[in-house]
PDB file of C-alpha atoms in Angstrom:
ATOM      1  CA  UNK A 425      15.121   8.389   3.960  1.00  0.00           C
ATOM      2  CA  UNK A 426      14.528   4.639   3.686  1.00  0.00           C
ATOM      3  CA  UNK A 427      12.110   3.588   0.923  1.00  0.00           C
ATOM      4  CA  UNK A 428       8.485   2.855   1.822  1.00  0.00           C
ATOM      5  CA  UNK A 429       7.759  -0.579   3.318  1.00  0.00           C
ATOM      6  CA  UNK A 430       4.644  -2.373   2.131  1.00  0.00           C
ATOM      7  CA  UNK A 431       3.092  -5.330   3.931  1.00  0.00           C
ATOM      8  CA  UNK A 432      -0.249  -7.163   4.143  1.00  0.00           C
ATOM      9  CA  UNK A 433      -1.189  -7.528   7.834  1.00  0.00           C
ATOM     10  CA  UNK A 434      -4.364  -9.436   6.917  1.00  0.00           C
ATOM     11  CA  UNK A 435      -6.159 -10.608   3.806  1.00  0.00           C
ATOM     12  CA  UNK A 436      -8.121  -7.344   3.641  1.00  0.00           C
ATOM     13  CA  UNK A 437      -5.390  -4.899   4.534  1.00  0.00           C
ATOM     14  CA  UNK A 438      -2.356  -3.256   2.995  1.00  0.00           C
ATOM     15  CA  UNK A 439       0.039  -1.309   5.235  1.00  0.00           C
ATOM     16  CA  UNK A 440       2.534   1.270   3.945  1.00  0.00           C
ATOM     17  CA  UNK A 441       5.173   2.775   6.248  1.00  0.00           C
ATOM     18  CA  UNK A 442       7.572   5.628   5.541  1.00  0.00           C
ATOM     19  CA  UNK A 443       9.684   8.132   7.505  1.00  0.00           C
ATOM     20  CA  UNK A 444      10.232  11.774   6.570  1.00  0.00           C
ATOM     21  CA  UNK A 445      13.002  14.134   7.559  1.00  0.00           C
ATOM     22  CA  UNK A 446      10.683  16.894   8.784  1.00  0.00           C
ATOM     23  CA  UNK A 447       8.694  17.824  11.878  1.00  0.00           C
ATOM     24  CA  UNK A 448       5.163  16.492  12.063  1.00  0.00           C
ATOM     25  CA  UNK A 449       3.442  19.873  11.603  1.00  0.00           C
ATOM     26  CA  UNK A 450       4.980  20.246   8.131  1.00  0.00           C
ATOM     27  CA  UNK A 451       4.105  16.672   7.141  1.00  0.00           C
ATOM     28  CA  UNK A 452       0.555  17.303   8.323  1.00  0.00           C
ATOM     29  CA  UNK A 453       0.396  20.441   6.171  1.00  0.00           C
ATOM     30  CA  UNK A 454       1.610  18.545   3.118  1.00  0.00           C
ATOM     31  CA  UNK A 455      -1.140  15.966   3.727  1.00  0.00           C
ATOM     32  CA  UNK A 456      -4.015  18.365   4.308  1.00  0.00           C
ATOM     33  CA  UNK A 457      -3.412  21.557   2.304  1.00  0.00           C
ATOM     34  CA  UNK A 458      -4.714  21.060  -1.277  1.00  0.00           C
ATOM     35  CA  UNK A 459      -2.120  23.416  -2.768  1.00  0.00           C
ATOM     36  CA  UNK A 460       0.651  21.330  -1.203  1.00  0.00           C
ATOM     37  CA  UNK A 461      -1.041  17.972  -1.853  1.00  0.00           C
ATOM     38  CA  UNK A 462      -1.177  18.738  -5.564  1.00  0.00           C
ATOM     39  CA  UNK A 463       2.586  19.175  -5.578  1.00  0.00           C
ATOM     40  CA  UNK A 464       3.515  15.717  -4.375  1.00  0.00           C
ATOM     41  CA  UNK A 465       0.521  13.591  -5.264  1.00  0.00           C
ATOM     42  CA  UNK A 466       0.728  14.502  -8.951  1.00  0.00           C
ATOM     43  CA  UNK A 467       4.078  15.942  -9.789  1.00  0.00           C
ATOM     44  CA  UNK A 468       4.432  13.488 -12.675  1.00  0.00           C
ATOM     45  CA  UNK A 469       4.746  14.848 -16.150  1.00  0.00           C
ATOM     46  CA  UNK A 470       1.481  14.666 -18.029  1.00  0.00           C
ATOM     47  CA  UNK A 471      -0.650  14.219 -14.922  1.00  0.00           C
ATOM     48  CA  UNK A 472      -2.635  16.981 -13.316  1.00  0.00           C
ATOM     49  CA  UNK A 473      -5.023  17.046 -10.391  1.00  0.00           C
ATOM     50  CA  UNK A 474      -7.960  19.114 -11.642  1.00  0.00           C
ATOM     51  CA  UNK A 475      -9.921  18.397  -8.472  1.00  0.00           C
ATOM     52  CA  UNK A 476      -8.313  18.401  -5.036  1.00  0.00           C
ATOM     53  CA  UNK A 477     -10.956  19.197  -2.445  1.00  0.00           C
ATOM     54  CA  UNK A 478      -9.881  18.333   1.056  1.00  0.00           C
ATOM     55  CA  UNK A 479     -11.743  18.317   4.344  1.00  0.00           C
ATOM     56  CA  UNK A 480     -10.099  18.300   7.737  1.00  0.00           C
ATOM     57  CA  UNK A 481     -13.103  18.037  10.018  1.00  0.00           C
ATOM     58  CA  UNK A 482     -15.052  14.940  10.995  1.00  0.00           C
ATOM     59  CA  UNK A 483     -17.908  14.334   8.583  1.00  0.00           C
ATOM     60  CA  UNK A 484     -16.253  16.492   5.916  1.00  0.00           C
ATOM     61  CA  UNK A 485     -16.113  15.158   2.366  1.00  0.00           C
ATOM     62  CA  UNK A 486     -13.051  15.151   0.125  1.00  0.00           C
ATOM     63  CA  UNK A 487     -12.693  14.714  -3.639  1.00  0.00           C
ATOM     64  CA  UNK A 488      -9.491  14.001  -5.518  1.00  0.00           C
ATOM     65  CA  UNK A 489      -9.385  13.527  -9.247  1.00  0.00           C
ATOM     66  CA  UNK A 490      -6.432  13.014 -11.543  1.00  0.00           C
ATOM     67  CA  UNK A 491      -6.183  13.601 -15.251  1.00  0.00           C
ATOM     68  CA  UNK A 492      -3.685  12.349 -17.761  1.00  0.00           C
ATOM     69  CA  UNK A 493      -3.527  15.185 -20.270  1.00  0.00           C
ATOM     70  CA  UNK A 494      -2.207  13.128 -23.138  1.00  0.00           C
ATOM     71  CA  UNK A 495      -5.436  11.159 -23.552  1.00  0.00           C
ATOM     72  CA  UNK A 496      -7.781  12.960 -21.174  1.00  0.00           C
ATOM     73  CA  UNK A 497      -8.236   9.886 -18.979  1.00  0.00           C
ATOM     74  CA  UNK A 498      -9.418  10.623 -15.468  1.00  0.00           C
ATOM     75  CA  UNK A 499      -9.908   8.703 -12.242  1.00  0.00           C
ATOM     76  CA  UNK A 500     -10.216   9.677  -8.629  1.00  0.00           C
ATOM     77  CA  UNK A 501     -11.174   9.020  -5.055  1.00  0.00           C
ATOM     78  CA  UNK A 502     -13.956  10.390  -2.882  1.00  0.00           C
ATOM     79  CA  UNK A 503     -14.761   9.852   0.759  1.00  0.00           C
ATOM     80  CA  UNK A 504     -15.557  11.199   4.166  1.00  0.00           C
ATOM     81  CA  UNK A 505     -13.413  12.059   7.188  1.00  0.00           C
ATOM     82  CA  UNK A 506     -14.193   9.768  10.129  1.00  0.00           C
ATOM     83  CA  UNK A 507     -11.484  10.921  12.542  1.00  0.00           C
ATOM     84  CA  UNK A 508      -9.135  13.906  12.470  1.00  0.00           C
ATOM     85  CA  UNK A 509      -6.556  14.489  15.204  1.00  0.00           C
ATOM     86  CA  UNK A 510      -4.254  17.393  14.389  1.00  0.00           C
ATOM     87  CA  UNK A 511      -0.674  16.272  13.704  1.00  0.00           C
ATOM     88  CA  UNK A 512      -1.413  12.691  14.649  1.00  0.00           C
ATOM     89  CA  UNK A 513      -4.177  10.846  12.826  1.00  0.00           C
ATOM     90  CA  UNK A 514      -6.590  10.927   9.886  1.00  0.00           C
ATOM     91  CA  UNK A 515      -9.163   8.198   9.281  1.00  0.00           C
ATOM     92  CA  UNK A 516     -11.317   8.428   6.172  1.00  0.00           C
ATOM     93  CA  UNK A 517     -13.470   6.311   3.916  1.00  0.00           C
ATOM     94  CA  UNK A 518     -12.435   5.979   0.304  1.00  0.00           C
ATOM     95  CA  UNK A 519     -14.415   5.080  -2.781  1.00  0.00           C
ATOM     96  CA  UNK A 520     -12.647   4.619  -6.073  1.00  0.00           C
ATOM     97  CA  UNK A 521     -14.095   6.620  -8.916  1.00  0.00           C
ATOM     98  CA  UNK A 522     -12.880   4.858 -12.049  1.00  0.00           C
ATOM     99  CA  UNK A 523     -13.726   7.838 -14.268  1.00  0.00           C
ATOM    100  CA  UNK A 524     -13.151   6.475 -17.731  1.00  0.00           C
ATOM    101  CA  UNK A 525     -10.325   4.145 -16.769  1.00  0.00           C
ATOM    102  CA  UNK A 526     -12.791   1.285 -16.359  1.00  0.00           C
ATOM    103  CA  UNK A 527     -12.741  -1.241 -13.591  1.00  0.00           C
ATOM    104  CA  UNK A 528     -14.054  -0.785 -10.099  1.00  0.00           C
ATOM    105  CA  UNK A 529     -12.992  -1.418  -6.572  1.00  0.00           C
ATOM    106  CA  UNK A 530     -16.272  -2.740  -5.317  1.00  0.00           C
ATOM    107  CA  UNK A 531     -19.114  -0.596  -4.024  1.00  0.00           C
ATOM    108  CA  UNK A 532     -18.180  -0.598  -0.355  1.00  0.00           C
ATOM    109  CA  UNK A 533     -15.744   2.094   0.785  1.00  0.00           C
ATOM    110  CA  UNK A 534     -12.298   1.188   2.036  1.00  0.00           C
ATOM    111  CA  UNK A 535     -11.148   2.664   5.332  1.00  0.00           C
ATOM    112  CA  UNK A 536      -7.818   4.487   5.263  1.00  0.00           C
ATOM    113  CA  UNK A 537      -6.011   5.204   8.536  1.00  0.00           C
ATOM    114  CA  UNK A 538      -3.004   7.505   8.362  1.00  0.00           C
ATOM    115  CA  UNK A 539      -0.985   8.041  11.548  1.00  0.00           C
ATOM    116  CA  UNK A 540       1.812  10.571  12.058  1.00  0.00           C
ATOM    117  CA  UNK A 541       4.412  10.234  14.788  1.00  0.00           C
ATOM    118  CA  UNK A 542       7.405  12.494  15.272  1.00  0.00           C
ATOM    119  CA  UNK A 543      10.567  11.543  17.101  1.00  0.00           C
ATOM    120  CA  UNK A 544      13.796  13.588  17.024  1.00  0.00           C
ATOM    121  CA  UNK A 545      12.592  15.669  14.098  1.00  0.00           C
ATOM    122  CA  UNK A 546      11.776  12.581  11.989  1.00  0.00           C
ATOM    123  CA  UNK A 547       8.107  11.908  11.249  1.00  0.00           C
ATOM    124  CA  UNK A 548       6.934   8.319  10.761  1.00  0.00           C
ATOM    125  CA  UNK A 549       3.818   7.979   8.643  1.00  0.00           C
ATOM    126  CA  UNK A 550       1.894   4.738   8.443  1.00  0.00           C
ATOM    127  CA  UNK A 551      -1.001   4.242   6.026  1.00  0.00           C
ATOM    128  CA  UNK A 552      -3.350   1.326   6.551  1.00  0.00           C
ATOM    129  CA  UNK A 553      -5.786   0.560   3.730  1.00  0.00           C
ATOM    130  CA  UNK A 554      -8.586  -1.721   4.870  1.00  0.00           C
ATOM    131  CA  UNK A 555     -10.856  -3.007   2.127  1.00  0.00           C
ATOM    132  CA  UNK A 556     -14.496  -3.746   2.901  1.00  0.00           C
ATOM    133  CA  UNK A 557     -14.071  -7.350   1.832  1.00  0.00           C
ATOM    134  CA  UNK A 558     -11.581  -9.679   0.293  1.00  0.00           C
ATOM    135  CA  UNK A 559     -13.460  -9.356  -2.968  1.00  0.00           C
ATOM    136  CA  UNK A 560     -12.983  -5.590  -2.911  1.00  0.00           C
ATOM    137  CA  UNK A 561      -9.285  -5.914  -2.274  1.00  0.00           C
ATOM    138  CA  UNK A 562      -9.158  -8.372  -5.096  1.00  0.00           C
ATOM    139  CA  UNK A 563     -10.955  -5.934  -7.381  1.00  0.00           C
ATOM    140  CA  UNK A 564      -8.585  -3.170  -6.339  1.00  0.00           C
ATOM    141  CA  UNK A 565      -5.659  -5.378  -7.213  1.00  0.00           C
ATOM    142  CA  UNK A 566      -6.869  -6.572 -10.518  1.00  0.00           C
ATOM    143  CA  UNK A 567      -8.441  -3.423 -11.959  1.00  0.00           C
ATOM    144  CA  UNK A 568      -8.385   0.294 -11.307  1.00  0.00           C
ATOM    145  CA  UNK A 569      -5.561   0.348  -8.851  1.00  0.00           C
ATOM    146  CA  UNK A 570      -3.185  -1.673 -10.941  1.00  0.00           C
ATOM    147  CA  UNK A 571      -4.181   0.044 -14.179  1.00  0.00           C
ATOM    148  CA  UNK A 572      -3.922   3.432 -12.536  1.00  0.00           C
ATOM    149  CA  UNK A 573      -0.667   2.339 -11.038  1.00  0.00           C
ATOM    150  CA  UNK A 574       0.599   1.058 -14.317  1.00  0.00           C
ATOM    151  CA  UNK A 575       0.001   4.488 -15.778  1.00  0.00           C
ATOM    152  CA  UNK A 576       1.666   6.331 -12.924  1.00  0.00           C
ATOM    153  CA  UNK A 577       4.347   3.719 -13.021  1.00  0.00           C
ATOM    154  CA  UNK A 578       5.153   4.435 -16.648  1.00  0.00           C
ATOM    155  CA  UNK A 579       5.193   8.130 -15.823  1.00  0.00           C
ATOM    156  CA  UNK A 580       7.501   7.433 -12.950  1.00  0.00           C
ATOM    157  CA  UNK A 581       9.857   5.529 -15.223  1.00  0.00           C
ATOM    158  CA  UNK A 582      10.022   8.636 -17.360  1.00  0.00           C
ATOM    159  CA  UNK A 583      10.807  10.791 -14.349  1.00  0.00           C
ATOM    160  CA  UNK A 584      13.542   8.449 -13.200  1.00  0.00           C
ATOM    161  CA  UNK A 585      15.074   8.236 -16.642  1.00  0.00           C
ATOM    162  CA  UNK A 586      15.246  11.992 -17.151  1.00  0.00           C
TER     163      UNK A 586
ATOM    164  CA  UNK B1445     -11.590 -16.548  -5.295  1.00  0.00           C
ATOM    165  CA  UNK B1446      -8.879 -16.244  -7.847  1.00  0.00           C
ATOM    166  CA  UNK B1447      -5.373 -17.501  -7.357  1.00  0.00           C
ATOM    167  CA  UNK B1448      -3.852 -14.144  -6.383  1.00  0.00           C
ATOM    168  CA  UNK B1449      -6.562 -13.567  -3.830  1.00  0.00           C
ATOM    169  CA  UNK B1450      -6.046 -17.054  -2.417  1.00  0.00           C
ATOM    170  CA  UNK B1451      -2.324 -16.431  -2.188  1.00  0.00           C
ATOM    171  CA  UNK B1452      -2.845 -13.222  -0.231  1.00  0.00           C
ATOM    172  CA  UNK B1453      -5.357 -14.901   2.055  1.00  0.00           C
ATOM    173  CA  UNK B1454      -2.904 -17.739   2.642  1.00  0.00           C
ATOM    174  CA  UNK B1455      -0.105 -15.308   3.478  1.00  0.00           C
ATOM    175  CA  UNK B1456      -2.263 -13.302   5.874  1.00  0.00           C
ATOM    176  CA  UNK B1457      -1.510 -15.847   8.608  1.00  0.00           C
ATOM    177  CA  UNK B1458       1.782 -15.439  10.503  1.00  0.00           C
ATOM    178  CA  UNK B1459       2.373 -19.209  10.870  1.00  0.00           C
ATOM    179  CA  UNK B1460       1.878 -19.735   7.151  1.00  0.00           C
ATOM    180  CA  UNK B1461       4.245 -16.848   6.410  1.00  0.00           C
ATOM    181  CA  UNK B1462       6.742 -18.516   8.726  1.00  0.00           C
ATOM    182  CA  UNK B1463       6.384 -21.784   6.820  1.00  0.00           C
ATOM    183  CA  UNK B1464       6.965 -19.977   3.511  1.00  0.00           C
ATOM    184  CA  UNK B1465      10.072 -18.254   4.889  1.00  0.00           C
ATOM    185  CA  UNK B1466      11.378 -21.601   6.120  1.00  0.00           C
ATOM    186  CA  UNK B1467      10.695 -23.334   2.798  1.00  0.00           C
ATOM    187  CA  UNK B1468      12.544 -20.548   0.988  1.00  0.00           C
ATOM    188  CA  UNK B1469      15.683 -22.153   2.460  1.00  0.00           C
ATOM    189  CA  UNK B1470      14.813 -25.590   1.101  1.00  0.00           C
ATOM    190  CA  UNK B1471      12.341 -28.474   1.227  1.00  0.00           C
ATOM    191  CA  UNK B1472      10.967 -29.672   4.549  1.00  0.00           C
ATOM    192  CA  UNK B1473       8.742 -32.511   5.709  1.00  0.00           C
ATOM    193  CA  UNK B1474       5.625 -32.120   7.874  1.00  0.00           C
ATOM    194  CA  UNK B1475       7.490 -33.484  10.888  1.00  0.00           C
ATOM    195  CA  UNK B1476      10.319 -30.955  10.320  1.00  0.00           C
ATOM    196  CA  UNK B1477       7.735 -28.168  10.425  1.00  0.00           C
ATOM    197  CA  UNK B1478       5.916 -29.622  13.440  1.00  0.00           C
ATOM    198  CA  UNK B1479       9.203 -29.559  15.353  1.00  0.00           C
ATOM    199  CA  UNK B1480      10.064 -26.080  14.142  1.00  0.00           C
ATOM    200  CA  UNK B1481       6.769 -24.373  14.995  1.00  0.00           C
ATOM    201  CA  UNK B1482       5.851 -26.419  18.112  1.00  0.00           C
ATOM    202  CA  UNK B1483       2.347 -26.949  16.747  1.00  0.00           C
ATOM    203  CA  UNK B1484       0.414 -30.183  16.385  1.00  0.00           C
ATOM    204  CA  UNK B1485       0.622 -32.151  13.178  1.00  0.00           C
ATOM    205  CA  UNK B1486      -3.064 -31.585  12.246  1.00  0.00           C
ATOM    206  CA  UNK B1487      -2.549 -27.824  12.645  1.00  0.00           C
ATOM    207  CA  UNK B1488       0.554 -27.820  10.444  1.00  0.00           C
ATOM    208  CA  UNK B1489      -1.194 -30.058   7.912  1.00  0.00           C
ATOM    209  CA  UNK B1490      -4.171 -27.740   7.636  1.00  0.00           C
ATOM    210  CA  UNK B1491      -1.833 -24.742   7.114  1.00  0.00           C
ATOM    211  CA  UNK B1492      -0.044 -26.709   4.396  1.00  0.00           C
ATOM    212  CA  UNK B1493      -3.369 -27.477   2.684  1.00  0.00           C
ATOM    213  CA  UNK B1494      -4.166 -23.748   2.519  1.00  0.00           C
ATOM    214  CA  UNK B1495      -0.713 -22.952   1.105  1.00  0.00           C
ATOM    215  CA  UNK B1496      -1.010 -25.800  -1.380  1.00  0.00           C
ATOM    216  CA  UNK B1497      -4.436 -24.816  -2.695  1.00  0.00           C
ATOM    217  CA  UNK B1498      -3.165 -21.250  -3.130  1.00  0.00           C
ATOM    218  CA  UNK B1499      -0.402 -22.663  -5.305  1.00  0.00           C
ATOM    219  CA  UNK B1500       2.324 -21.379  -2.997  1.00  0.00           C
ATOM    220  CA  UNK B1501       3.754 -24.798  -2.161  1.00  0.00           C
ATOM    221  CA  UNK B1502       3.688 -28.270  -3.651  1.00  0.00           C
ATOM    222  CA  UNK B1503       4.087 -31.686  -2.053  1.00  0.00           C
ATOM    223  CA  UNK B1504       6.226 -34.278  -3.728  1.00  0.00           C
ATOM    224  CA  UNK B1505       4.651 -37.684  -4.283  1.00  0.00           C
ATOM    225  CA  UNK B1506       7.926 -39.563  -4.097  1.00  0.00           C
ATOM    226  CA  UNK B1507       8.970 -40.075  -0.503  1.00  0.00           C
ATOM    227  CA  UNK B1508       6.863 -41.356   2.403  1.00  0.00           C
ATOM    228  CA  UNK B1509       7.329 -38.004   4.120  1.00  0.00           C
ATOM    229  CA  UNK B1510       6.088 -36.041   1.076  1.00  0.00           C
ATOM    230  CA  UNK B1511       8.379 -33.034   1.606  1.00  0.00           C
ATOM    231  CA  UNK B1512       6.946 -29.561   0.914  1.00  0.00           C
ATOM    232  CA  UNK B1513       8.524 -27.331  -1.664  1.00  0.00           C
ATOM    233  CA  UNK B1514       8.021 -23.618  -2.246  1.00  0.00           C
ATOM    234  CA  UNK B1515       6.419 -22.678  -5.577  1.00  0.00           C
ATOM    235  CA  UNK B1516       8.399 -19.533  -6.244  1.00  0.00           C
ATOM    236  CA  UNK B1517       6.462 -18.600  -9.381  1.00  0.00           C
ATOM    237  CA  UNK B1518       3.197 -18.091  -7.497  1.00  0.00           C
ATOM    238  CA  UNK B1519       5.003 -16.289  -4.697  1.00  0.00           C
ATOM    239  CA  UNK B1520       6.504 -13.970  -7.296  1.00  0.00           C
ATOM    240  CA  UNK B1521       3.017 -12.904  -8.415  1.00  0.00           C
ATOM    241  CA  UNK B1522       2.371 -11.713  -4.863  1.00  0.00           C
ATOM    242  CA  UNK B1523       5.739 -10.037  -4.407  1.00  0.00           C
ATOM    243  CA  UNK B1524       5.415  -8.357  -7.810  1.00  0.00           C
ATOM    244  CA  UNK B1525       2.113  -6.842  -6.781  1.00  0.00           C
ATOM    245  CA  UNK B1526       3.570  -5.595  -3.515  1.00  0.00           C
ATOM    246  CA  UNK B1527       6.539  -4.160  -5.361  1.00  0.00           C
ATOM    247  CA  UNK B1528       4.254  -2.272  -7.678  1.00  0.00           C
ATOM    248  CA  UNK B1529       2.356  -0.802  -4.749  1.00  0.00           C
ATOM    249  CA  UNK B1530       5.683   0.101  -3.192  1.00  0.00           C
ATOM    250  CA  UNK B1531       6.945   1.877  -6.316  1.00  0.00           C
ATOM    251  CA  UNK B1532       3.835   3.996  -6.691  1.00  0.00           C
ATOM    252  CA  UNK B1533       3.854   5.141  -3.075  1.00  0.00           C
ATOM    253  CA  UNK B1534       7.579   5.651  -3.037  1.00  0.00           C
ATOM    254  CA  UNK B1535       7.278   7.808  -6.162  1.00  0.00           C
ATOM    255  CA  UNK B1536       4.866  10.097  -4.323  1.00  0.00           C
ATOM    256  CA  UNK B1537       6.921  10.023  -1.139  1.00  0.00           C
ATOM    257  CA  UNK B1538      10.108  11.088  -2.938  1.00  0.00           C
ATOM    258  CA  UNK B1539       8.289  14.174  -4.162  1.00  0.00           C
ATOM    259  CA  UNK B1540       6.994  14.712  -0.650  1.00  0.00           C
ATOM    260  CA  UNK B1541      10.600  14.561   0.639  1.00  0.00           C
ATOM    261  CA  UNK B1542      11.514  17.394  -1.711  1.00  0.00           C
ATOM    262  CA  UNK B1543       8.453  19.419  -0.738  1.00  0.00           C
ATOM    263  CA  UNK B1544       9.169  18.973   2.977  1.00  0.00           C
ATOM    264  CA  UNK B1545      12.777  20.091   2.511  1.00  0.00           C
ATOM    265  CA  UNK B1546      11.418  23.243   0.909  1.00  0.00           C
ATOM    266  CA  UNK B1547       8.897  23.828   3.705  1.00  0.00           C
ATOM    267  CA  UNK B1548      11.628  23.344   6.319  1.00  0.00           C
ATOM    268  CA  UNK B1549      13.806  25.902   4.547  1.00  0.00           C
ATOM    269  CA  UNK B1550      10.918  28.370   4.378  1.00  0.00           C
ATOM    270  CA  UNK B1551      10.273  27.883   8.090  1.00  0.00           C
ATOM    271  CA  UNK B1552      13.938  28.652   8.831  1.00  0.00           C
ATOM    272  CA  UNK B1553      13.850  31.842   6.738  1.00  0.00           C
ATOM    273  CA  UNK B1554      10.668  32.830   8.522  1.00  0.00           C
ATOM    274  CA  UNK B1555      12.351  32.485  11.922  1.00  0.00           C
ATOM    275  CA  UNK B1556      15.341  34.575  10.871  1.00  0.00           C
ATOM    276  CA  UNK B1557      13.135  37.562  10.118  1.00  0.00           C
TER     277      UNK B1557
END
């Protein structure tokens, strides 16, 4: 499958697109079943996902938290489901919980819209992250997200090298 | 607003992205750009001001036409950030590929029974 495409449709948004070689019902499962989510959202050596609480009904709350076992650092995301359409769309709020990584992403939640569309057995997933303000996006770029990314990034390097 | 934020804000506009893409091929004057984008000169000039204050382009002082030049260093800061985002997501997605292959296989086995 072609690598993910990242773009910035506006100064408050980041859009990530990717296709998967699987029918939409399986992709949906991988996105909504905590046991499956844990397997792809944190399969990096050293990282675990001690908390992976998912909700798939409108108004339901979710909690995801990652831990880097080597130094015990944790960070996570929490939020609420705004829209859930089976096999087609999930819209949820997202607040960054910096744990002890430091940094913040602003107090206002971001809105994440994930859409799933199957054609000929290929499922296209698009993820739109909309920050509450430019300042929040800025904070996300300069702190938690990039630090968190840097850590996952280093982990990823390890995975790729092995 | 910091520089990175300004750069992203500047690039959020499709015309300004178009100007950046054009300047990636080489310098251009305001009148070149006016002709290219079929917009008025004040409109192009105001777009150029935004790009300039974000550090994405510079204007030479030498010629009357003050050609615009792309500042690749500042653009690189933006593309680096996007690349980083891309790598993180792609890392997850590659694992998701593997998981989906497994789920597909399991579904097949299930149907055989």
